Every structure is written in structure tokens, then in C-alpha cells.
Phi, psi and omega in degrees: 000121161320136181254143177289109156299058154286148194290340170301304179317291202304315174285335210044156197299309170280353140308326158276002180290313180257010147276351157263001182277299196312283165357283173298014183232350196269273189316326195296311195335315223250312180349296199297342205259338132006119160261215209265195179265127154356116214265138172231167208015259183275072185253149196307141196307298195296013191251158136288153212218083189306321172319292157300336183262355169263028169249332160296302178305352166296354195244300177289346170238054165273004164187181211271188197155060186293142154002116162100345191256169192258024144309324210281330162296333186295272198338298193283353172283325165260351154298318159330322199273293219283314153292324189287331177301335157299344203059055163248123154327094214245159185197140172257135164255121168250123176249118183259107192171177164289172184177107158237123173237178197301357219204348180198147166196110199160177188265145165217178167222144209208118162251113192271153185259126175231120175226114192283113163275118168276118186259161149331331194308168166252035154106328170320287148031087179303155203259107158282138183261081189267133165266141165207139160246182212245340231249169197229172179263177170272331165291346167251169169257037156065014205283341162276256205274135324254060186313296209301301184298307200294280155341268217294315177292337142312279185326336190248349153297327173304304190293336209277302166334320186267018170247169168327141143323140173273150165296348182227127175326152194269066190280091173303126161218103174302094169266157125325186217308067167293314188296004185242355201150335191107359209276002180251352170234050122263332187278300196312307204295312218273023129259131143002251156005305180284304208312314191251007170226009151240141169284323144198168198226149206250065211260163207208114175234202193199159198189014183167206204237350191197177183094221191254108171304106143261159217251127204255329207217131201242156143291173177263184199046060212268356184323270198317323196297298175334294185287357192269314164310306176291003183270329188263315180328094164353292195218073185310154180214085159206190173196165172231055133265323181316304179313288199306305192277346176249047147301327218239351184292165156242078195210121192243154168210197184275315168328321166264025161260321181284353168318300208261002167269355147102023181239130198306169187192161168228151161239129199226159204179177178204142199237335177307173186043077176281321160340277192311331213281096211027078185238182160286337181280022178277057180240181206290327180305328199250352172258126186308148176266307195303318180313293186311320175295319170320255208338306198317295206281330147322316215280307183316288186354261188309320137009307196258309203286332178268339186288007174229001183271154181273150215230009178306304168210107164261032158222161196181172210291141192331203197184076141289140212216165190158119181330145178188103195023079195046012166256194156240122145274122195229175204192142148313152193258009184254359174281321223297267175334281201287002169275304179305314168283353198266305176301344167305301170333309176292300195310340187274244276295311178321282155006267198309336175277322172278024163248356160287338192268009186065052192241297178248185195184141166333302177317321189260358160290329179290277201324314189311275210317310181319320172314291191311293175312316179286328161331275163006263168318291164345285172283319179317292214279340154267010166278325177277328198284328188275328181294301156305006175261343198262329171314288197296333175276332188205333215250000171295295161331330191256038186237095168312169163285354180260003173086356180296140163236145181280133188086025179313317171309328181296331192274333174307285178316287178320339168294312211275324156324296207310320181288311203295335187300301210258028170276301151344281179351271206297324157312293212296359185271325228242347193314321187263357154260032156200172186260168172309320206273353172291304173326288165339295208275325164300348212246341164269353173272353176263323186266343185267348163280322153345285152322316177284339181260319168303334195274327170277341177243309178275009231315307198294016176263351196292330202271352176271007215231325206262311160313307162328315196297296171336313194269333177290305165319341174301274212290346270218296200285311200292327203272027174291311201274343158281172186316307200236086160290341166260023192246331173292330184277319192271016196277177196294316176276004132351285197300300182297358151275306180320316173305314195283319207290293217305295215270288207307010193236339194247359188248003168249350151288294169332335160280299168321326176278305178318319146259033170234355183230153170309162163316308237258279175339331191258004161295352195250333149304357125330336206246314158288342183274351166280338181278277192326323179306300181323314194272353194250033205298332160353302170323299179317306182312312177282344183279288186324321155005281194237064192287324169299316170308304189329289203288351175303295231243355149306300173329308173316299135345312191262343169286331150310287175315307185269013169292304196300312209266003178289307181289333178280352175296311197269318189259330192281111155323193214336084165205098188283164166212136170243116243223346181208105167324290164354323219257289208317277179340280189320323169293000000 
């Protein structure tokens, strides 16, 4: 009988088994991390109500309203309005003078909004602090930034009013001239009086037009915060690699004035539509509803869980942490080292017995590497070389003054095919000089260095480096113990165990750079994505299979993707770029 030329034939049944195993662990990732939909029309006085909270950004964000102008007072007058009519106890602080901070010097005048919600306590209590500021750049009317915020925190002044009282006062507190600096929680921090009564703060920025509010950012010694979060959070959304790294970034919000006064904080955002993010298109027209219900339902969340928590003492040793299918999985970070070092331990015996069984052999671990490495190398330079082409014909022109470009993701996805092609490549050369478990144990000898660097400088990155090992080390250890260890490596549910840690741990870092870095920044994924290829290589093996095919329809692909974003340069309408700050302002 004739076999039917189907992409099942053509590919073979277990090479597509596990590019649709992958595929799908790749579509659950990105669902869970998805935020929910907009609680809309008749929703109960206790829920957030994405509905009630746009009708304050229809009010705060009608034209831009940086500091000092009397946009940004019309804003604050109605936030003032908007607490008394709640019945909270409301106070403006204004400060008029010189200031000098790391980011500003010279005089200004800034008024912060404080609106109290009065808790049970009998006043001994530390003051929970939810933040926000009011104040817009002069190129946007802010309605993300930070319209979005400023709304869920009103709106969650609302539900909290119609309920029972919490044990510890409430502080709404609407800072001034963040976008200048921070200047409205440098003036707030310089009281005493604040210094020492509130306990932790709660801070809410926007960093773009859509996605999952996440909570990006800890004081250290964040334990207690961690477990307290993963108890409360609706739907968490964080990692502390993410946490770790934009520790060490030069990227500030009003967190990192309380911070540095030594008082705990969480920090939450949202980063997707970077495009919009303080342009004219941050307007009303452009906030997302499922974002803003994200936010919305953080800002309640934490609101109802810390307004009854005892806020006395919240530290305690770091935390690793990180989404896992809508859960958190979180760990002491002092586990970090003794984890590490207890799997160096496994990864040498593992060597040594296979290379006692004739399995691995110098030779053939330097070639793995050599693979990885040309991998690398390759790909970055034909990944920079396609990126300056796709610059220089169209996608320069599609580039803000704020550094976003639009359909940057498409351009992303194409490095990492690109890696996978030539990745393809390189495996078909190397196949018959090193075996799958050399390839492996080289590609856990990369992640485990990693590991070792991440675990002294990054810690809360360890755990994307550490989980792989583990499970590799399983299975690594166990098919050690059988006749035929490679015939045990490649099988499909092998492969697909080899697979899980790797694509589900690396694709919400991968999502996260991909809208949060530039094209050109976004070429240094070629380099996790060659390691991780290293470590599942069985997969590669089955691809080199069916390498014409593959590459048919990679290719295919990737002309699509820059094909998509070739047409969105030229024909999809209403996508302004603004391309010099200078200009707007003046206009």
C-alpha cells in the first residue's frame, strides 16, 4: 500500500509526538500566565469592577499632567473628591523648596495624596502602604502609566469601605513627580513619623499597554513576603529571577526610595505594549481591560491579605520563586548552595561511572561542546546580520524614541527558529562523532556552570538551571543502570521528560525578554536557546531525521513572521511612531 505523504510520514510519528508535546507546554505556559477577563457590567459592590475603575481613568487620564501644571492638579483634586466621597480620612502633603536627589536638583513644588482607610487595631499596629503615583510624563496622558494604577486603587478603596474593617489602617498614597524622579516619595520618606509606622508598602507602576500585572520586585529579605503573597495572590505572576535581576538594573520606581529606608515592599506592573509606553498612545483608548482587572484584583488582593497581617515583622531569609502552571513555587534561597553543590556532586559520579562503561569519553564531550559553541556563534551573527537588514529596510522607521519597535516579538521568534535551524545543522555533522548521552551530559555540564554562577551572584535565577539537572540526573542515573543507555535516552517519553523543566521554565523568561528588550538585546537568546537545545538533544537527533523537511518549513516560517511584520510596517494603519520626544513636547 502506498504511504500517504502526511506531515505524520513525512516527520515521523514520534518526532511529531514531541514537537506537539513541546508546542503544547510551550500554548498551557503562556494561557496560565494570561491575564483573567474584565469583571464587567452588573458586578458585586465587593469584587473588583474593571468597569468602575475606567471610568476614573476617563477622568485622570484626559490629557497628559506632569508635575506642576494645572492638568496634574485638576488629577489631584479629583482623586481628593473621590476619597472623601468614600469616607476616608484624606490629607494632602505639600512640599515647596529646593531638593536635591540622585535624579533631580533645584526647586519644585509636589503634592502627595493620602487617603486612610481606619483599621481595627488599637493604633500599635503597623500602617500597610498601597502606592501609586498620579503624576503623567508630558508626552502621554498616562492613562497605563500610571492611570491604570491610581484607578484600581481608588476602586479598591471602594470594596474595602463596603466591608467589615481590616486590623490595620490602610495608607492610599497618590505620590507627585515620580516621572521627574521619584520626588514625590523622596519628600514623603524624609518623615520620621512615616519612617516608623508603616510597615510595608505596596507599590503599583505600568510599563506598557497590556498583559499580567506582575509582581516583579521584593525588599530583600523577602521571605515571609513570598509566602504571604503565594497565599493571597488570585492568579501570581512572578519569579526572582526576574526579582533578582532588575535588583542590579538602573531602573527605579517610589519603591526604591522606601527601600532604601529600609522598609519591606512589593512591586507590581505590567510590561507588555511597550509601544504605547510614554508616548501619546498611553491614552485611554489603549488600556487594556484584562490588564487593568489584573492589576485591579492585585491591588484588593494584597489590600484585604496584608490589611489583617501582622506587619511587625516581615523578614526573613530571600526566596526562591517562580510560576508553575498558576501556582508559586517558592524555597528558601539558603537551599540554593547545598542544592548546588549536592548535584556537582551527582554530575561528577554520573562522568565517572559513564566514562567507566565507555559511554562518554573526553573526545567526545570537547566535540558536544564545540557544537554548542558553533551553535552560539552562528547563530548570534546570522541573527545580528538579519536584524540589521530587517532595521535598515523597515523596521528602523517602526522604532520609538522610547526604544520599542513594533512586532519585535516576531523578530525575536525568528532568532530562536534560526538557532534551532542551525542547531539541526550542526547536529547532523556531529552525529556520528559523539553519542545523545555525550551530547546531554555536555549540555548539563553548561547548565551546571551556569548554576554555579547564578547560585553566587543571581541566586533567584538557580532554580531555572537546577530543576533541569535534577530530572536529568534521574533519568541520566537510572538508564546508567540498564543494558543500552542510549536506546533508554532516546525514547520518546525520555525525550519528553528531558523537555519539561527546560521549555515550561524557559518560556516565561523568554516571553518576559521578548517584551521587555529591544531586537537588537534580544539576539542573546540564541545563547539560552543553544544551551537548553544541548540539553534535550535527543529531540535535535530526530529533527536531523527529517532535516529537509524541517528546514522547509522552518524557513517557512520565519518568512512569515518577517514578512508579517514587513506588511505591518507599510499598510496596518493607526501605529504612529514617534521617533524624537522633542517634537511631541513641542506640539
Amino acid at each position: 500500500m502506498e504511504k500517504k505523504n502526511s506531515i505524520r510520514t513525512v516527520l515521523g510519528r514520534k518526532t511529531l509526538t514531541i514537537l506537539l508535546y513541546i508546542f503544547s507546554l510551550i500554548f498551557l505556559s503562556l494561557v496560565v500566565e494570561s491575564p483573567p477577563d474584565p469583571q464587567v457590567g452588573k458586578v458585586p459592590v465587593n469584587e473588583f469592577s474593571a468597569d468602575r475603575a475606567m471610568k476614573h481613568i476617563n477622568q485622570i487620564a484626559e490629557k497628559p499632567h506632569p508635575t506642576g501644571t494645572r492638568e496634574n492638579e485638576k488629577v489631584r483634586q479629583y482623586i481628593v473628591g473621590e476619597l472623601d466621597t468614600l469616607g476616608l480620612k484624606t490629607k494632602v502633603e505639600t512640599y515647596d523648596g529646593f531638593l536635591k536627589t540622585e535624579y533631580f536638583k533645584g526647586n519644585i513644588q509636589l503634592s502627595n495624596v493620602i487617603g486612610i482607610l481606619e483599621g481595627t487595631g488599637e493604633g500599635k499596629e503597623k500602617i500597610l502602604m498601597v502606592s501609586a503615583h498620579y503624576d503623567s510624563v508630558p508626552t502621554a496622558p498616562g492613562a497605563n502609566d500610571n492611570g491604570v494604577s491610581v484607578a484600581s486603587l481608588l476602586e479598591t478603596a471602594r470594596v474595602l469601605k463596603s466591608e467589615a474593617p481590616l486590623k490595620n489602617d490602610i495608607w492610599f498614597v497618590f505620590t507627585d513627580a515620580e516621572e521627574p524622579g521619584m520626588l514625590g516619595a523622596e519628600v514623603f520618606w524624609k518623615s520620621k513619623q512615616h519612617r516608623e509606622n508603616i510597615g510595608l508598602v505596596i507599590n503599583f507602576e505600568a510599563r506598557g499597554s497590556k498583559g499580567a500585572s506582575m509582581m516583579y520586585q521584593t525588599s530583600n529579605e523577602n521571605g515571609v513576603l513570598i509566602r504571604e503573597f503565594a497565599k493571597s495572590a488570585p492568579k501570581p505572576s512572578a519569579n526572582s529571577f526576574m526579582g533578582d535581576l532588575y535588583n542590579i538594573l538602573p531602573n527605579d520606581t517610589d519603591l526604591t526610595v522606601s527601600m532604601r529606608e529600609g522598609i519591606p515592599g512589593l512591586n507590581f506592573a505590567y510590561i507588555d505594549g511597550w509601544e504605547a509606553y510614554h508616548t501619546p498612545m498611553d491614552s485611554v483608548e489603549n488600556v487594556n481591560g484584562s490588564s487593568l482587572q489584573s492589576q485591579g484584583d492585585n491591588v484588593l488582593s494584597m489590600s484585604k491579605h496584608f490589611g489583617s497581617s501582622d506587619l511587625s515583622n516581615l523578614r526573613s531569609t530571600n526566596e526562591v520563586y517562580f510560576n508553575f502552571f498558576g501556582i508559586l513555587i517558592h524555597y528558601s534561597e539558603a537551599l540554593v548552595i547545598p542544592l548546588t553543590l549536592l548535584l556537582g556532586a551527582i554530575f561528577s559520579f554520573l562522568c565517572f561511572y559513564s566514562g567507566r562503561k565507555g559511554l562518554i569519553s573526553v573526545k567526545g564531550i570537547s566535540l558536544s561542546l564545540l557544537s554548542v559553541g558553533l551553535t552560539i556563534i552562528i547563530s548570534a551573527v546570522v541573527s545580528l546580520i538579519l536584524c540589521k537588514v530587517i532595521f535598515f529596510i523597515w523596521a528602523d522607521r517602526m522604532t520609538l524614541f522610547n526604544g520599542a519597535t513594533y512586532d519585535s516579538m516576531l523578530y525575536a521568534i525568528s532568532f530562536l527558529i534560526i538557532t534551532l535551524i542551525v542547531n539541526v545543522f550542526i547536529s547532523k555533522y556531529f552525529r556520528f562523532k559523539v553519542t545523545e548521552i555525550e551530547t546531554v551530559m555536555s549540555g548539563m555540564s553548561l547548565f551546571y556552570v551556569l548554576l554555579l554562577i547564578v547560585t553566587f551572584y543571581l541566586p533567584g535565577a538557580s532554580y531555572l538551571f537546577a530543576f533541569p539537572l535534577i530530572v536529568h540526573s534521574i533519568i541520566i542515573g537510572f538508564s546508567l543502570t540498564r543494558k543500552n543507555p542510549i536506546k533508554i535516552v532516546n525514547r520518546t517519553i525520555t525525550i519528553m521528560l528531558f523537555a519539561f523543566f527546560p521549555v515550561v521554565l524557559f518560556t516565561d523568561v523568554f516571553h518576559l525578554l521578548f517584551i521587555g528588550l529591544s531586537p537588537y538585546l534580544n539576539i542573546s537568546g540564541v545563547v539560552l536557546m543553544s544551551l537548553i537545545l544541548a540539553i534535550i538533544e535527543p529531540i535535535k537527533s530526530k529533527l536531523s531525521d527529517h532535516r529537509r523537511i524541517f528546514n522547509t518549513i522552518a524557513v517557512t516560517i520565519i518568512l512569515v513572521l518577517l514578512g508579517t511584520g514587513w506588511v505591518n510596517s507599510n499598510w496596518t494603519p493607526n501605529r504612529p511612531v514617534y521617533q524624537d520626544e522633542n517634537i511631541i513636547l513641542k506640539e
